[in-house]
Amino acid sequence: MRIRILADGDEESLADLQSWLSTDPGTSRLGVATVAGHGPTMGALEALDIVLGHAVDIGNFALAYVSWRSVRRDEGAGPADGAAGGRKLVHGDSTVDIGHLSSEELADLLRRLNSSGATGTDE
């Protein structure tokens, strides 16, 4: 399953998330690719494409994401409910704000999206 996490104009948050995922033991082997902007934002980091291969990947990503969001909030790097960028998850035609979800809720959402088979994004 391929998901996309949007920068929403906050490249710094997204770069921080990418770094976090690359150093987290549970997510360091996930396929994570950057998506750069075209046109006036050419070269700007706009999103991360993340490939989750199986249920363990989903659980590890959910835990790493929520941990990252919590650390950023504790460090004052974003609003009280998490970083401004990296809050929106896109899978197929669905876009969901995940900035408030617990790791269990996020893992459940990802499992449901994976089983729904949204077109054009499944691996």
Coordinates of N, CA and C in Angstrom, one line a residue:
M1 N 0.9 -1.2 0.0 CA 0.0 0.0 0.0 C 0.9 1.2 0.0
R2 N 0.5 2.2 -0.8 CA 1.3 3.5 -0.9 C 0.4 4.6 -0.3
I3 N 1.0 5.3 0.6 CA 0.3 6.5 1.2 C 1.2 7.7 0.9
R4 N 0.6 8.9 1.0 CA 1.3 10.1 0.8 C 1.0 11.0 2.0
I5 N 2.0 11.6 2.6 CA 1.9 12.6 3.7 C 2.2 13.9 3.1
L6 N 1.3 14.9 3.2 CA 1.5 16.2 2.6 C 2.2 17.2 3.5
A7 N 3.0 18.1 2.9 CA 3.7 19.1 3.6 C 2.8 20.2 4.0
D8 N 1.8 20.5 3.2 CA 0.9 21.7 3.4 C 1.6 22.9 3.7
G9 N 2.7 23.2 2.9 CA 3.5 24.4 3.0 C 4.5 24.4 4.1
D10 N 4.6 23.3 4.9 CA 5.6 23.2 6.0 C 6.6 22.1 5.6
E11 N 7.6 22.5 4.8 CA 8.6 21.6 4.4 C 9.5 21.1 5.5
E12 N 9.7 22.0 6.5 CA 10.6 21.6 7.6 C 10.0 20.4 8.4
S13 N 8.7 20.5 8.6 CA 8.0 19.4 9.4 C 8.2 18.1 8.6
L14 N 8.0 18.1 7.3 CA 8.0 16.9 6.5 C 9.4 16.4 6.4
A15 N 10.4 17.2 6.3 CA 11.8 16.8 6.3 C 12.2 16.2 7.6
D16 N 11.6 16.7 8.7 CA 11.8 16.2 10.0 C 11.2 14.8 10.2
L17 N 10.0 14.6 9.6 CA 9.3 13.3 9.7 C 10.1 12.3 8.9
Q18 N 10.6 12.7 7.7 CA 11.4 11.8 6.9 C 12.6 11.3 7.6
S19 N 13.3 12.2 8.3 CA 14.5 11.9 9.1 C 14.1 11.0 10.2
W20 N 13.0 11.3 10.9 CA 12.5 10.4 12.0 C 12.2 9.0 11.6
L21 N 11.6 8.9 10.4 CA 11.2 7.5 9.9 C 12.5 6.8 9.5
S22 N 13.5 7.5 9.0 CA 14.7 6.8 8.6 C 15.6 6.3 9.7
T23 N 15.4 6.9 10.9 CA 16.2 6.5 12.1 C 15.4 5.6 13.1
D24 N 14.1 5.5 12.9 CA 13.3 4.7 13.8 C 13.5 3.2 13.4
P25 N 13.9 2.4 14.4 CA 14.1 1.0 14.1 C 13.0 0.3 13.4
G26 N 11.8 0.6 13.6 CA 10.6 0.0 13.0 C 10.3 0.4 11.6
T27 N 10.8 1.6 11.3 CA 10.4 2.2 10.0 C 11.6 2.5 9.1
S28 N 12.8 2.2 9.5 CA 14.0 2.6 8.7 C 14.1 1.9 7.4
R29 N 13.4 0.8 7.3 CA 13.4 0.0 6.0 C 12.2 0.3 5.1
L30 N 11.3 1.2 5.5 CA 10.2 1.5 4.7 C 10.7 2.2 3.4
G31 N 10.0 2.0 2.3 CA 10.2 2.8 1.1 C 9.6 4.2 1.3
V32 N 10.5 5.2 1.4 CA 10.0 6.6 1.6 C 10.7 7.4 0.5
A33 N 9.8 8.1 -0.3 CA 10.3 8.9 -1.4 C 9.8 10.3 -1.3
T34 N 10.6 11.3 -1.6 CA 10.1 12.7 -1.6 C 9.4 13.1 -2.9
V35 N 8.5 13.9 -2.7 CA 7.7 14.5 -3.9 C 8.0 16.0 -3.9
A36 N 8.6 16.4 -5.0 CA 9.0 17.9 -5.1 C 7.9 18.5 -5.9
G37 N 7.7 19.8 -5.7 CA 6.7 20.6 -6.4 C 7.1 21.0 -7.8
H38 N 6.2 21.3 -8.6 CA 6.4 21.8 -10.0 C 5.8 23.2 -10.1
G39 N 6.2 23.9 -11.1 CA 5.7 25.3 -11.2 C 6.4 26.2 -10.3
P40 N 5.6 27.1 -9.7 CA 6.2 28.2 -8.8 C 6.9 27.6 -7.6
T41 N 6.5 26.4 -7.1 CA 7.2 25.8 -6.0 C 8.2 24.7 -6.4
M42 N 8.7 24.8 -7.6 CA 9.6 23.8 -8.1 C 10.7 23.5 -7.2
G43 N 10.9 22.2 -6.9 CA 11.9 21.8 -6.0 C 11.6 21.8 -4.5
A44 N 10.4 22.4 -4.1 CA 10.0 22.4 -2.8 C 9.5 21.0 -2.4
L45 N 9.8 20.6 -1.2 CA 9.3 19.3 -0.7 C 7.8 19.4 -0.4
E46 N 7.0 18.7 -1.2 CA 5.5 18.8 -1.1 C 4.9 17.6 -0.3
A47 N 5.6 16.5 -0.4 CA 5.0 15.3 0.2 C 6.0 14.2 0.3
L48 N 5.7 13.2 1.1 CA 6.4 12.0 1.2 C 5.5 10.8 0.8
D49 N 6.0 10.0 -0.1 CA 5.3 8.8 -0.5 C 5.9 7.7 0.3
I50 N 5.1 6.9 1.0 CA 5.5 5.9 1.9 C 4.9 4.6 1.5
V51 N 5.7 3.5 1.3 CA 5.2 2.2 1.0 C 5.1 1.3 2.2
L52 N 3.9 0.9 2.6 CA 3.7 0.0 3.7 C 3.4 -1.4 3.2
G53 N 4.3 -2.4 3.4 CA 4.2 -3.7 2.8 C 3.3 -4.6 3.4
H54 N 3.1 -4.6 4.8 CA 2.3 -5.6 5.5 C 1.9 -5.0 6.8
A55 N 1.1 -5.8 7.6 CA 0.5 -5.3 8.8 C 1.6 -4.8 9.8
V56 N 2.7 -5.4 9.9 CA 3.8 -4.9 10.8 C 4.3 -3.5 10.4
D57 N 4.4 -3.3 9.1 CA 4.8 -1.9 8.6 C 3.7 -0.9 9.0
I58 N 2.5 -1.3 8.9 CA 1.4 -0.3 9.3 C 1.5 0.0 10.8
G59 N 1.6 -1.0 11.6 CA 1.8 -0.7 13.1 C 3.0 0.1 13.4
N60 N 4.1 -0.3 12.8 CA 5.4 0.5 13.0 C 5.3 1.9 12.6
F61 N 4.7 2.1 11.4 CA 4.6 3.5 10.9 C 3.6 4.3 11.8
A62 N 2.5 3.7 12.2 CA 1.6 4.4 13.1 C 2.3 4.8 14.4
L63 N 3.0 3.9 15.0 CA 3.7 4.2 16.3 C 4.8 5.3 16.1
A64 N 5.6 5.2 15.0 CA 6.6 6.2 14.7 C 6.0 7.5 14.4
Y65 N 4.9 7.6 13.7 CA 4.3 8.9 13.3 C 3.8 9.6 14.6
V66 N 3.1 8.8 15.4 CA 2.5 9.4 16.6 C 3.6 9.8 17.6
S67 N 4.7 9.1 17.7 CA 5.8 9.4 18.5 C 6.5 10.7 18.0
W68 N 6.7 10.8 16.7 CA 7.2 12.0 16.1 C 6.4 13.2 16.4
R69 N 5.1 13.1 16.2 CA 4.2 14.2 16.4 C 4.2 14.6 17.9
S70 N 4.3 13.7 18.8 CA 4.4 14.0 20.2 C 5.6 14.7 20.6
V71 N 6.8 14.3 20.0 CA 8.0 15.0 20.3 C 8.0 16.4 19.8
R72 N 7.5 16.6 18.5 CA 7.5 17.9 18.0 C 6.6 18.8 18.8
R73 N 5.5 18.3 19.3 CA 4.6 19.1 20.1 C 5.3 19.5 21.4
D74 N 5.9 18.5 22.0 CA 6.6 18.7 23.3 C 7.8 19.7 23.1
E75 N 8.4 19.8 22.0 CA 9.5 20.7 21.7 C 9.0 22.1 21.2
G76 N 7.6 22.2 21.1 CA 7.1 23.5 20.7 C 7.2 23.7 19.2
A77 N 7.4 22.6 18.4 CA 7.6 22.8 17.0 C 6.4 22.9 16.2
G78 N 5.2 22.8 16.8 CA 4.0 22.9 16.1 C 2.8 23.2 17.0
P79 N 1.6 23.3 16.5 CA 0.4 23.6 17.3 C 0.3 22.5 18.4
A80 N -0.6 22.8 19.3 CA -0.8 21.9 20.4 C -1.2 20.4 20.0
D81 N -1.8 20.3 18.8 CA -2.2 19.0 18.3 C -1.2 18.4 17.3
G82 N 0.0 18.9 17.2 CA 1.0 18.4 16.4 C 1.5 19.4 15.4
A83 N 2.4 18.9 14.5 CA 3.1 19.8 13.5 C 2.0 20.2 12.5
A84 N 2.2 21.4 11.9 CA 1.3 21.9 10.9 C 1.4 21.0 9.6
G85 N 2.7 20.8 9.2 CA 2.9 19.9 8.0 C 2.9 18.5 8.5
G86 N 2.6 17.6 7.6 CA 2.6 16.2 7.9 C 1.4 15.7 8.6
R87 N 0.3 16.4 8.5 CA -0.9 16.1 9.2 C -1.9 15.4 8.2
K88 N -1.8 15.6 6.9 CA -2.7 15.0 6.0 C -2.1 13.8 5.3
L89 N -2.9 12.7 5.3 CA -2.6 11.5 4.6 C -3.5 11.3 3.4
V90 N -2.9 11.0 2.3 CA -3.6 10.7 1.1 C -3.4 9.3 0.7
H91 N -4.5 8.6 0.3 CA -4.5 7.3 -0.2 C -5.6 7.2 -1.2
G92 N -5.2 7.0 -2.5 CA -6.2 7.0 -3.5 C -7.0 8.3 -3.6
D93 N -8.3 8.3 -3.5 CA -9.1 9.5 -3.5 C -9.4 10.0 -2.1
S94 N -8.8 9.4 -1.1 CA -9.1 9.8 0.3 C -8.0 10.7 0.8
T95 N -8.4 11.8 1.5 CA -7.5 12.6 2.2 C -8.0 12.7 3.6
V96 N -7.1 12.4 4.6 CA -7.6 12.4 6.0 C -6.6 13.1 6.8
D97 N -7.1 14.0 7.8 CA -6.2 14.6 8.8 C -5.9 13.6 9.8
I98 N -4.6 13.3 10.0 CA -4.2 12.3 11.0 C -3.5 12.9 12.1
G99 N -3.5 14.2 12.2 CA -2.7 14.9 13.2 C -3.2 14.7 14.7
H100 N -4.4 14.2 14.8 CA -5.0 14.0 16.2 C -5.2 12.5 16.6
L101 N -4.9 11.6 15.6 CA -5.1 10.2 15.9 C -4.1 9.6 16.8
S102 N -4.5 8.6 17.6 CA -3.6 7.8 18.4 C -3.0 6.8 17.5
S103 N -1.9 6.1 17.9 CA -1.3 5.1 17.1 C -2.2 4.0 16.7
E104 N -3.1 3.6 17.7 CA -4.1 2.6 17.4 C -5.1 3.0 16.4
E105 N -5.6 4.3 16.5 CA -6.5 4.8 15.5 C -5.9 4.9 14.1
L106 N -4.7 5.4 14.1 CA -4.0 5.5 12.8 C -3.8 4.1 12.2
A107 N -3.3 3.2 13.0 CA -3.1 1.8 12.4 C -4.4 1.2 11.9
D108 N -5.5 1.5 12.6 CA -6.8 1.0 12.2 C -7.2 1.6 10.9
L109 N -7.1 3.0 10.8 CA -7.4 3.7 9.6 C -6.6 3.1 8.4
L110 N -5.3 2.9 8.6 CA -4.4 2.4 7.5 C -4.9 1.0 7.1
R111 N -5.2 0.2 8.1 CA -5.7 -1.2 7.7 C -7.0 -1.1 6.9
R112 N -7.9 -0.2 7.3 CA -9.1 -0.1 6.5 C -8.9 0.5 5.1
L113 N -8.0 1.5 5.0 CA -7.6 2.0 3.7 C -7.0 0.9 2.8
N114 N -6.1 0.1 3.4 CA -5.5 -1.0 2.7 C -6.5 -2.0 2.2
S115 N -7.5 -2.4 3.1 CA -8.5 -3.4 2.6 C -9.5 -2.8 1.7
S116 N -9.6 -1.5 1.6 CA -10.6 -0.9 0.7 C -10.1 -0.9 -0.7
G117 N -8.8 -1.0 -0.9 CA -8.2 -1.1 -2.2 C -8.4 0.1 -3.1
A118 N -8.2 1.3 -2.5 CA -8.3 2.5 -3.3 C -7.5 2.4 -4.5
T119 N -8.0 2.8 -5.6 CA -7.4 2.7 -6.9 C -6.2 3.5 -7.1
G120 N -5.2 2.9 -7.8 CA -4.0 3.6 -8.2 C -2.9 3.8 -7.2
T121 N -3.1 3.2 -6.0 CA -2.1 3.4 -5.0 C -1.6 2.1 -4.3
D122 N -2.3 1.0 -4.6 CA -1.9 -0.2 -3.9 C -0.7 -0.8 -4.6
E123 N 0.1 -1.4 -3.7 CA 1.4 -2.1 -4.2 C 1.2 -3.6 -4.1

